[in-house]
């Protein structure tokens, strides 16, 4: 099986994906972006998205980073869209009014997110 670099903007949002890489390579960064895509593009709730990690520390880090990304996106959506192609592409796919609603719902329910340790 050929290994490919992960592109959070273009990876299909269907099926099962294994993200495996060394420390410091951007796994958490990319997982938070995939999470945002699932929330906004597929309009899934935090309860419908399953994220599994291998350590309790990684699980806690991921929960914290996802919550931080949600807060950042709610507070700074327009500037993120002008500065980052990832956010700009999301804004082109989803109505901006709906984006705020979906992000706020996700943040409100973040304690129910399915982010677990194997």
PDB file of C-alpha atoms in Angstrom:
ATOM      1  CA  UNK A   1       0.000   0.000   0.000  1.00  0.00           C
ATOM      2  CA  UNK A   2       1.350   3.394  -1.032  1.00  0.00           C
ATOM      3  CA  UNK A   3       1.631   6.031   1.687  1.00  0.00           C
ATOM      4  CA  UNK A   4       0.340   9.500   0.781  1.00  0.00           C
ATOM      5  CA  UNK A   5       0.690  12.862   2.446  1.00  0.00           C
ATOM      6  CA  UNK A   6      -2.511  13.902   4.170  1.00  0.00           C
ATOM      7  CA  UNK A   7      -4.321  16.878   2.711  1.00  0.00           C
ATOM      8  CA  UNK A   8      -7.182  17.764   5.050  1.00  0.00           C
ATOM      9  CA  UNK A   9      -8.834  19.872   2.355  1.00  0.00           C
ATOM     10  CA  UNK A  10      -9.176  17.082  -0.185  1.00  0.00           C
ATOM     11  CA  UNK A  11      -9.258  13.761   1.662  1.00  0.00           C
ATOM     12  CA  UNK A  12     -12.642  12.076   1.092  1.00  0.00           C
ATOM     13  CA  UNK A  13     -15.066  12.393   3.979  1.00  0.00           C
ATOM     14  CA  UNK A  14     -16.327   8.857   3.538  1.00  0.00           C
ATOM     15  CA  UNK A  15     -15.020   5.561   4.781  1.00  0.00           C
ATOM     16  CA  UNK A  16     -12.426   4.893   7.438  1.00  0.00           C
ATOM     17  CA  UNK A  17      -9.067   6.648   7.509  1.00  0.00           C
ATOM     18  CA  UNK A  18      -5.990   5.758   9.523  1.00  0.00           C
ATOM     19  CA  UNK A  19      -3.665   8.672  10.220  1.00  0.00           C
ATOM     20  CA  UNK A  20      -0.322   7.355  11.382  1.00  0.00           C
ATOM     21  CA  UNK A  21       2.869   9.384  11.592  1.00  0.00           C
ATOM     22  CA  UNK A  22       5.706  10.370  13.900  1.00  0.00           C
ATOM     23  CA  UNK A  23       5.352  12.958  16.640  1.00  0.00           C
ATOM     24  CA  UNK A  24       5.268  16.541  15.453  1.00  0.00           C
ATOM     25  CA  UNK A  25       4.195  15.822  11.881  1.00  0.00           C
ATOM     26  CA  UNK A  26       0.796  17.532  12.045  1.00  0.00           C
ATOM     27  CA  UNK A  27      -1.583  14.679  12.867  1.00  0.00           C
ATOM     28  CA  UNK A  28      -3.611  16.653  15.390  1.00  0.00           C
ATOM     29  CA  UNK A  29      -3.618  19.742  13.155  1.00  0.00           C
ATOM     30  CA  UNK A  30      -5.030  17.740  10.255  1.00  0.00           C
ATOM     31  CA  UNK A  31      -7.523  15.817  12.390  1.00  0.00           C
ATOM     32  CA  UNK A  32      -8.964  19.097  13.705  1.00  0.00           C
ATOM     33  CA  UNK A  33      -9.392  20.279  10.117  1.00  0.00           C
ATOM     34  CA  UNK A  34     -11.060  17.036   9.093  1.00  0.00           C
ATOM     35  CA  UNK A  35     -13.338  17.396  12.093  1.00  0.00           C
ATOM     36  CA  UNK A  36     -14.326  20.891  10.942  1.00  0.00           C
ATOM     37  CA  UNK A  37     -15.050  19.600   7.446  1.00  0.00           C
ATOM     38  CA  UNK A  38     -17.293  16.870   8.851  1.00  0.00           C
ATOM     39  CA  UNK A  39     -19.167  19.416  10.962  1.00  0.00           C
ATOM     40  CA  UNK A  40     -19.594  21.929   8.163  1.00  0.00           C
ATOM     41  CA  UNK A  41     -19.630  20.011   4.886  1.00  0.00           C
ATOM     42  CA  UNK A  42     -21.441  16.886   6.035  1.00  0.00           C
ATOM     43  CA  UNK A  43     -23.323  18.692   8.822  1.00  0.00           C
ATOM     44  CA  UNK A  44     -22.579  15.931  11.301  1.00  0.00           C
ATOM     45  CA  UNK A  45     -22.912  16.555  15.020  1.00  0.00           C
ATOM     46  CA  UNK A  46     -20.063  15.984  17.459  1.00  0.00           C
ATOM     47  CA  UNK A  47     -21.914  12.877  18.626  1.00  0.00           C
ATOM     48  CA  UNK A  48     -21.792  11.414  15.097  1.00  0.00           C
ATOM     49  CA  UNK A  49     -18.024  11.754  14.591  1.00  0.00           C
ATOM     50  CA  UNK A  50     -15.749   9.102  16.092  1.00  0.00           C
ATOM     51  CA  UNK A  51     -12.071   9.836  16.687  1.00  0.00           C
ATOM     52  CA  UNK A  52      -9.844   7.151  18.215  1.00  0.00           C
ATOM     53  CA  UNK A  53      -6.323   7.670  19.537  1.00  0.00           C
ATOM     54  CA  UNK A  54      -3.763   5.369  21.115  1.00  0.00           C
ATOM     55  CA  UNK A  55      -3.055   7.251  24.335  1.00  0.00           C
ATOM     56  CA  UNK A  56      -5.062   9.108  26.973  1.00  0.00           C
ATOM     57  CA  UNK A  57      -2.770  12.119  26.538  1.00  0.00           C
ATOM     58  CA  UNK A  58      -3.469  12.210  22.793  1.00  0.00           C
ATOM     59  CA  UNK A  59      -7.198  11.995  23.459  1.00  0.00           C
ATOM     60  CA  UNK A  60      -7.112  14.924  25.861  1.00  0.00           C
ATOM     61  CA  UNK A  61      -4.923  16.943  23.499  1.00  0.00           C
ATOM     62  CA  UNK A  62      -7.299  16.279  20.616  1.00  0.00           C
ATOM     63  CA  UNK A  63     -10.379  17.259  22.635  1.00  0.00           C
ATOM     64  CA  UNK A  64      -8.689  20.471  23.706  1.00  0.00           C
ATOM     65  CA  UNK A  65      -7.474  21.338  20.205  1.00  0.00           C
ATOM     66  CA  UNK A  66     -10.858  20.673  18.604  1.00  0.00           C
ATOM     67  CA  UNK A  67     -12.560  22.897  21.167  1.00  0.00           C
ATOM     68  CA  UNK A  68      -9.926  25.584  20.549  1.00  0.00           C
ATOM     69  CA  UNK A  69     -10.395  25.386  16.785  1.00  0.00           C
ATOM     70  CA  UNK A  70     -14.160  25.710  17.197  1.00  0.00           C
ATOM     71  CA  UNK A  71     -13.765  28.781  19.409  1.00  0.00           C
ATOM     72  CA  UNK A  72     -11.216  30.328  17.025  1.00  0.00           C
ATOM     73  CA  UNK A  73     -13.476  29.704  14.017  1.00  0.00           C
ATOM     74  CA  UNK A  74     -16.516  31.218  15.767  1.00  0.00           C
ATOM     75  CA  UNK A  75     -14.604  34.311  16.873  1.00  0.00           C
ATOM     76  CA  UNK A  76     -12.472  34.887  13.761  1.00  0.00           C
ATOM     77  CA  UNK A  77     -14.165  33.220  10.776  1.00  0.00           C
ATOM     78  CA  UNK A  78     -13.740  36.127   8.349  1.00  0.00           C
ATOM     79  CA  UNK A  79     -10.049  36.664   9.068  1.00  0.00           C
ATOM     80  CA  UNK A  80      -9.376  32.915   8.922  1.00  0.00           C
ATOM     81  CA  UNK A  81     -11.049  32.804   5.510  1.00  0.00           C
ATOM     82  CA  UNK A  82      -8.922  35.644   4.194  1.00  0.00           C
ATOM     83  CA  UNK A  83      -5.664  34.223   5.600  1.00  0.00           C
ATOM     84  CA  UNK A  84      -6.026  30.451   5.144  1.00  0.00           C
ATOM     85  CA  UNK A  85      -7.004  28.603   1.939  1.00  0.00           C
ATOM     86  CA  UNK A  86      -8.491  25.757   4.015  1.00  0.00           C
ATOM     87  CA  UNK A  87     -11.056  28.046   5.664  1.00  0.00           C
ATOM     88  CA  UNK A  88     -11.649  29.914   2.415  1.00  0.00           C
ATOM     89  CA  UNK A  89     -12.558  26.639   0.665  1.00  0.00           C
ATOM     90  CA  UNK A  90     -14.959  25.752   3.503  1.00  0.00           C
ATOM     91  CA  UNK A  91     -16.645  29.136   3.256  1.00  0.00           C
ATOM     92  CA  UNK A  92     -17.234  28.544  -0.458  1.00  0.00           C
ATOM     93  CA  UNK A  93     -18.965  25.212   0.244  1.00  0.00           C
ATOM     94  CA  UNK A  94     -21.204  26.192   3.165  1.00  0.00           C
ATOM     95  CA  UNK A  95     -23.442  29.218   3.717  1.00  0.00           C
ATOM     96  CA  UNK A  96     -21.702  31.633   6.105  1.00  0.00           C
ATOM     97  CA  UNK A  97     -24.807  32.027   8.282  1.00  0.00           C
ATOM     98  CA  UNK A  98     -25.073  28.275   8.598  1.00  0.00           C
ATOM     99  CA  UNK A  99     -21.377  27.994   9.467  1.00  0.00           C
ATOM    100  CA  UNK A 100     -21.794  30.031  12.647  1.00  0.00           C
ATOM    101  CA  UNK A 101     -24.844  28.014  13.687  1.00  0.00           C
ATOM    102  CA  UNK A 102     -23.104  24.664  13.095  1.00  0.00           C
ATOM    103  CA  UNK A 103     -19.948  25.766  14.915  1.00  0.00           C
ATOM    104  CA  UNK A 104     -21.884  27.085  17.906  1.00  0.00           C
ATOM    105  CA  UNK A 105     -23.923  23.876  18.139  1.00  0.00           C
ATOM    106  CA  UNK A 106     -20.723  21.832  18.026  1.00  0.00           C
ATOM    107  CA  UNK A 107     -19.108  23.917  20.764  1.00  0.00           C
ATOM    108  CA  UNK A 108     -22.230  23.695  22.901  1.00  0.00           C
ATOM    109  CA  UNK A 109     -22.115  19.877  22.649  1.00  0.00           C
ATOM    110  CA  UNK A 110     -18.326  19.391  22.697  1.00  0.00           C
ATOM    111  CA  UNK A 111     -18.505  17.508  26.012  1.00  0.00           C
ATOM    112  CA  UNK A 112     -20.455  14.798  24.187  1.00  0.00           C
ATOM    113  CA  UNK A 113     -17.833  14.435  21.427  1.00  0.00           C
ATOM    114  CA  UNK A 114     -16.857  10.850  20.647  1.00  0.00           C
ATOM    115  CA  UNK A 115     -13.098  11.154  21.064  1.00  0.00           C
ATOM    116  CA  UNK A 116     -11.701   8.075  22.746  1.00  0.00           C
ATOM    117  CA  UNK A 117      -8.589   6.081  23.531  1.00  0.00           C
ATOM    118  CA  UNK A 118      -8.253   2.550  22.203  1.00  0.00           C
TER     119      UNK A 118
END
